[in-house]
Amino acid sequence: MIGITRDVIDAGSMIEAAKKPGMGALVTFCGVVRDDGGVERMELEVYEEVAIRELEAIRDEAMQKYAIESVDIVHRVGSLSVGETILLIIVGAGHRKEAFAACEHIIDRLKQTVPIWKKEFYRDGERWVPGEAGGQE
Amino acid sequence: MIGITRDVIDAGSMIEAAKKPGMGALVTFCGVVRDDGGVERMELEVYEEVAIRELEAIRDEAMQKYAIESVDIVHRVGSLSVGETILLIIVGAGHRKEAFAACEHIIDRLKQTVPIWKKEFYRDGERWVPGEAGGQE
Amino acid sequence: MKIRVKAFARFREILGSDLALDLSDGATMAAVLTTLRDRAGDEGDAIFDETGTLRTHVILMRNGRRVNRKELDTLVLADGDEVALFPPVAGG
Amino acid sequence: MKIRVKAFARFREILGSDLALDLSDGATMAAVLTTLRDRAGDEGDAIFDETGTLRTHVILMRNGRRVNRKELDTLVLADGDEVALFPPVAGG
């Protein structure tokens, strides 16, 4: 499943739903709102049509590149508090090495290409989180 | 939390319980009974006192070696069906690179040192799964 | 013709999230940017440099596809096109 | 003195999961292994080689700590000690 949601992400049910008989390993990445120097909450916005298309492209690329069985990615947007799940990536595979490599590849790619932005709110201010990626190619 | 259990492992509640304010990333490894050439179920047995001690040693070693905030490991034993979770490892960290590296290190170590064994049951037979580790040092 | 402009993050705060521009037929992407620069006023410094050129880190799309800087003057838009403008992404 | 022996996985199927051995005071680990070899009979081939030596892949513990092969003849057990014997681990 690939999705953008405004609701709480339920890691447990997504992991259960991802399981298939041929899988021996599921590696999950869960991104969480971090209390980074006094962050109280975060607002995330998305260019949704493009974000979905990019997430699907990242999934398809990972499925081609690694010996894995499944990729699920759900990204939350809207207003989130410290400790809430921003993002869940689940990679299922026969064996663990491929699952780890693919999951890490997916989060690296996601941070470069998926049009989502975060604004952090502090007690006394706010700031847009700078992207990891460079500018226009 | 470090534990050996005979009950179903609930990944969702373990992930929520692992969260702390300083964490931005949680990487989870979930080992699952794989339908490998007709496996129907698996029986796992453990040398429990030694397994707990080894798991604690692996956690402590990972906490020293990597810039991470937490390690949780729960391993199930008893009779498990295809698709059931054998093992859940959760590593929480400020940043993702360390969480991925530590989680993969932990599962590699666990397979070498923790006294747990698996017997696979097929329609027409059974076999002890050979360990990944070598023999006595 | 009608062109929709979507801006995100800091650029949304400057330009608004969803603008409808009414441009003459045959308008190029460069013409859209000139219109946006005029709307943004002083705040447009985050998007355009002192010569009025799009800053290098700005990402520009037409109908969900990236637009190359070399095409700005030659890319002719069509009625109903969606132009998007945003800073480097920061999801995950 | 009483020595508990725990065996796991295939070795449990051969020796049983939890044996109580009654040995004379001053018995060494080597003496425990001789007793186990006699109990195992033909099935003991999985644990002992044709000369009666513990196979190299077998892991041997005393009170939860690995025992080095060089110590077998010199390691004197104490009443209540727990000896464990198992094949390479396969958890995860």
mmCIF file with all atom_site columns, C-alpha atoms in Angstrom, chain D residues 5-78:
data_model
loop_
_atom_site.group_PDB
_atom_site.id
_atom_site.type_symbol
_atom_site.label_atom_id
_atom_site.label_alt_id
_atom_site.label_comp_id
_atom_site.label_asym_id
_atom_site.label_entity_id
_atom_site.label_seq_id
_atom_site.pdbx_PDB_ins_code
_atom_site.Cartn_x
_atom_site.Cartn_y
_atom_site.Cartn_z
_atom_site.occupancy
_atom_site.B_iso_or_equiv
_atom_site.pdbx_formal_charge
_atom_site.auth_seq_id
_atom_site.auth_comp_id
_atom_site.auth_asym_id
_atom_site.auth_atom_id
_atom_site.pdbx_PDB_model_num
ATOM 1  C CA . VAL D 1 5  ? 22.309 -31.812 32.426 1.00 0.00 ? 5  VAL D CA 1
ATOM 2  C CA . LYS D 1 6  ? 20.239 -29.805 29.969 1.00 0.00 ? 6  LYS D CA 1
ATOM 3  C CA . ALA D 1 7  ? 20.240 -30.725 26.308 1.00 0.00 ? 7  ALA D CA 1
ATOM 4  C CA . PHE D 1 8  ? 18.551 -28.800 23.520 1.00 0.00 ? 8  PHE D CA 1
ATOM 5  C CA . ALA D 1 9  ? 17.185 -29.332 20.021 1.00 0.00 ? 9  ALA D CA 1
ATOM 6  C CA . ARG D 1 10 ? 18.464 -32.571 18.444 1.00 0.00 ? 10 ARG D CA 1
ATOM 7  C CA . PHE D 1 11 ? 20.536 -33.353 21.518 1.00 0.00 ? 11 PHE D CA 1
ATOM 8  C CA . ARG D 1 12 ? 17.424 -33.085 23.698 1.00 0.00 ? 12 ARG D CA 1
ATOM 9  C CA . GLU D 1 13 ? 15.761 -35.688 21.490 1.00 0.00 ? 13 GLU D CA 1
ATOM 10 C CA . ILE D 1 14 ? 18.728 -37.983 22.137 1.00 0.00 ? 14 ILE D CA 1
ATOM 11 C CA . LEU D 1 15 ? 19.484 -37.300 25.810 1.00 0.00 ? 15 LEU D CA 1
ATOM 12 C CA . GLY D 1 16 ? 16.248 -35.869 27.211 1.00 0.00 ? 16 GLY D CA 1
ATOM 13 C CA . SER D 1 17 ? 15.722 -32.264 28.214 1.00 0.00 ? 17 SER D CA 1
ATOM 14 C CA . ASP D 1 18 ? 16.733 -32.345 31.861 1.00 0.00 ? 18 ASP D CA 1
ATOM 15 C CA . LEU D 1 19 ? 18.804 -35.157 33.360 1.00 0.00 ? 19 LEU D CA 1
ATOM 16 C CA . ALA D 1 20 ? 19.916 -35.498 36.952 1.00 0.00 ? 20 ALA D CA 1
ATOM 17 C CA . LEU D 1 21 ? 23.251 -37.320 37.191 1.00 0.00 ? 21 LEU D CA 1
ATOM 18 C CA . ASP D 1 22 ? 24.644 -38.693 40.414 1.00 0.00 ? 22 ASP D CA 1
ATOM 19 C CA . LEU D 1 23 ? 28.432 -38.545 40.215 1.00 0.00 ? 23 LEU D CA 1
ATOM 20 C CA . SER D 1 24 ? 31.186 -39.136 42.734 1.00 0.00 ? 24 SER D CA 1
ATOM 21 C CA . ASP D 1 25 ? 32.716 -36.038 44.299 1.00 0.00 ? 25 ASP D CA 1
ATOM 22 C CA . GLY D 1 26 ? 35.582 -34.631 42.263 1.00 0.00 ? 26 GLY D CA 1
ATOM 23 C CA . ALA D 1 27 ? 34.120 -35.766 38.925 1.00 0.00 ? 27 ALA D CA 1
ATOM 24 C CA . THR D 1 28 ? 35.404 -33.806 35.932 1.00 0.00 ? 28 THR D CA 1
ATOM 25 C CA . MET D 1 29 ? 33.529 -32.525 32.885 1.00 0.00 ? 29 MET D CA 1
ATOM 26 C CA . ALA D 1 30 ? 35.163 -35.374 30.948 1.00 0.00 ? 30 ALA D CA 1
ATOM 27 C CA . ALA D 1 31 ? 33.458 -37.839 33.331 1.00 0.00 ? 31 ALA D CA 1
ATOM 28 C CA . VAL D 1 32 ? 30.069 -36.194 32.676 1.00 0.00 ? 32 VAL D CA 1
ATOM 29 C CA . LEU D 1 33 ? 30.595 -36.547 28.939 1.00 0.00 ? 33 LEU D CA 1
ATOM 30 C CA . THR D 1 34 ? 31.513 -40.243 29.296 1.00 0.00 ? 34 THR D CA 1
ATOM 31 C CA . THR D 1 35 ? 28.298 -40.821 31.250 1.00 0.00 ? 35 THR D CA 1
ATOM 32 C CA . LEU D 1 36 ? 26.264 -39.000 28.577 1.00 0.00 ? 36 LEU D CA 1
ATOM 33 C CA . ARG D 1 37 ? 27.931 -40.955 25.782 1.00 0.00 ? 37 ARG D CA 1
ATOM 34 C CA . ASP D 1 38 ? 26.987 -44.225 27.449 1.00 0.00 ? 38 ASP D CA 1
ATOM 35 C CA . ARG D 1 39 ? 23.379 -43.070 27.866 1.00 0.00 ? 39 ARG D CA 1
ATOM 36 C CA . ALA D 1 40 ? 23.109 -41.892 24.265 1.00 0.00 ? 40 ALA D CA 1
ATOM 37 C CA . GLY D 1 41 ? 24.215 -45.203 22.755 1.00 0.00 ? 41 GLY D CA 1
ATOM 38 C CA . ASP D 1 42 ? 24.184 -45.331 18.955 1.00 0.00 ? 42 ASP D CA 1
ATOM 39 C CA . GLU D 1 43 ? 22.229 -42.091 18.681 1.00 0.00 ? 43 GLU D CA 1
ATOM 40 C CA . GLY D 1 44 ? 25.153 -40.331 20.313 1.00 0.00 ? 44 GLY D CA 1
ATOM 41 C CA . ASP D 1 45 ? 26.878 -40.145 16.916 1.00 0.00 ? 45 ASP D CA 1
ATOM 42 C CA . ALA D 1 46 ? 25.346 -36.704 16.489 1.00 0.00 ? 46 ALA D CA 1
ATOM 43 C CA . ILE D 1 47 ? 27.195 -35.521 19.588 1.00 0.00 ? 47 ILE D CA 1
ATOM 44 C CA . PHE D 1 48 ? 30.359 -37.664 19.805 1.00 0.00 ? 48 PHE D CA 1
ATOM 45 C CA . ASP D 1 49 ? 32.703 -38.817 17.051 1.00 0.00 ? 49 ASP D CA 1
ATOM 46 C CA . GLU D 1 50 ? 33.946 -42.412 16.595 1.00 0.00 ? 50 GLU D CA 1
ATOM 47 C CA . THR D 1 51 ? 36.715 -41.896 19.195 1.00 0.00 ? 51 THR D CA 1
ATOM 48 C CA . GLY D 1 52 ? 34.164 -40.738 21.762 1.00 0.00 ? 52 GLY D CA 1
ATOM 49 C CA . THR D 1 53 ? 35.260 -37.086 21.569 1.00 0.00 ? 53 THR D CA 1
ATOM 50 C CA . LEU D 1 54 ? 32.686 -34.293 21.548 1.00 0.00 ? 54 LEU D CA 1
ATOM 51 C CA . ARG D 1 55 ? 32.114 -33.191 17.949 1.00 0.00 ? 55 ARG D CA 1
ATOM 52 C CA . THR D 1 56 ? 33.610 -29.776 17.158 1.00 0.00 ? 56 THR D CA 1
ATOM 53 C CA . HIS D 1 57 ? 30.281 -28.052 16.497 1.00 0.00 ? 57 HIS D CA 1
ATOM 54 C CA . VAL D 1 58 ? 28.813 -29.034 19.882 1.00 0.00 ? 58 VAL D CA 1
ATOM 55 C CA . ILE D 1 59 ? 28.518 -26.212 22.396 1.00 0.00 ? 59 ILE D CA 1
ATOM 56 C CA . LEU D 1 60 ? 29.126 -27.134 26.031 1.00 0.00 ? 60 LEU D CA 1
ATOM 57 C CA . MET D 1 61 ? 28.308 -24.924 29.014 1.00 0.00 ? 61 MET D CA 1
ATOM 58 C CA . ARG D 1 62 ? 28.729 -25.117 32.759 1.00 0.00 ? 62 ARG D CA 1
ATOM 59 C CA . ASN D 1 63 ? 26.349 -22.900 34.713 1.00 0.00 ? 63 ASN D CA 1
ATOM 60 C CA . GLY D 1 64 ? 25.553 -20.918 31.597 1.00 0.00 ? 64 GLY D CA 1
ATOM 61 C CA . ARG D 1 65 ? 29.163 -20.257 30.546 1.00 0.00 ? 65 ARG D CA 1
ATOM 62 C CA . ARG D 1 66 ? 30.961 -21.865 27.648 1.00 0.00 ? 66 ARG D CA 1
ATOM 63 C CA . VAL D 1 67 ? 33.492 -24.547 28.520 1.00 0.00 ? 67 VAL D CA 1
ATOM 64 C CA . ASN D 1 68 ? 36.740 -24.671 26.571 1.00 0.00 ? 68 ASN D CA 1
ATOM 65 C CA . ARG D 1 69 ? 37.689 -28.071 25.125 1.00 0.00 ? 69 ARG D CA 1
ATOM 66 C CA . LYS D 1 70 ? 41.109 -27.851 26.766 1.00 0.00 ? 70 LYS D CA 1
ATOM 67 C CA . GLU D 1 71 ? 39.505 -27.843 30.220 1.00 0.00 ? 71 GLU D CA 1
ATOM 68 C CA . LEU D 1 72 ? 37.482 -31.045 29.945 1.00 0.00 ? 72 LEU D CA 1
ATOM 69 C CA . ASP D 1 73 ? 39.895 -33.172 31.971 1.00 0.00 ? 73 ASP D CA 1
ATOM 70 C CA . THR D 1 74 ? 40.775 -30.574 34.571 1.00 0.00 ? 74 THR D CA 1
ATOM 71 C CA . LEU D 1 75 ? 37.382 -28.937 35.165 1.00 0.00 ? 75 LEU D CA 1
ATOM 72 C CA . VAL D 1 76 ? 36.077 -30.433 38.414 1.00 0.00 ? 76 VAL D CA 1
ATOM 73 C CA . LEU D 1 77 ? 32.333 -30.005 38.886 1.00 0.00 ? 77 LEU D CA 1
ATOM 74 C CA . ALA D 1 78 ? 30.558 -29.063 42.098 1.00 0.00 ? 78 ALA D CA 1
#
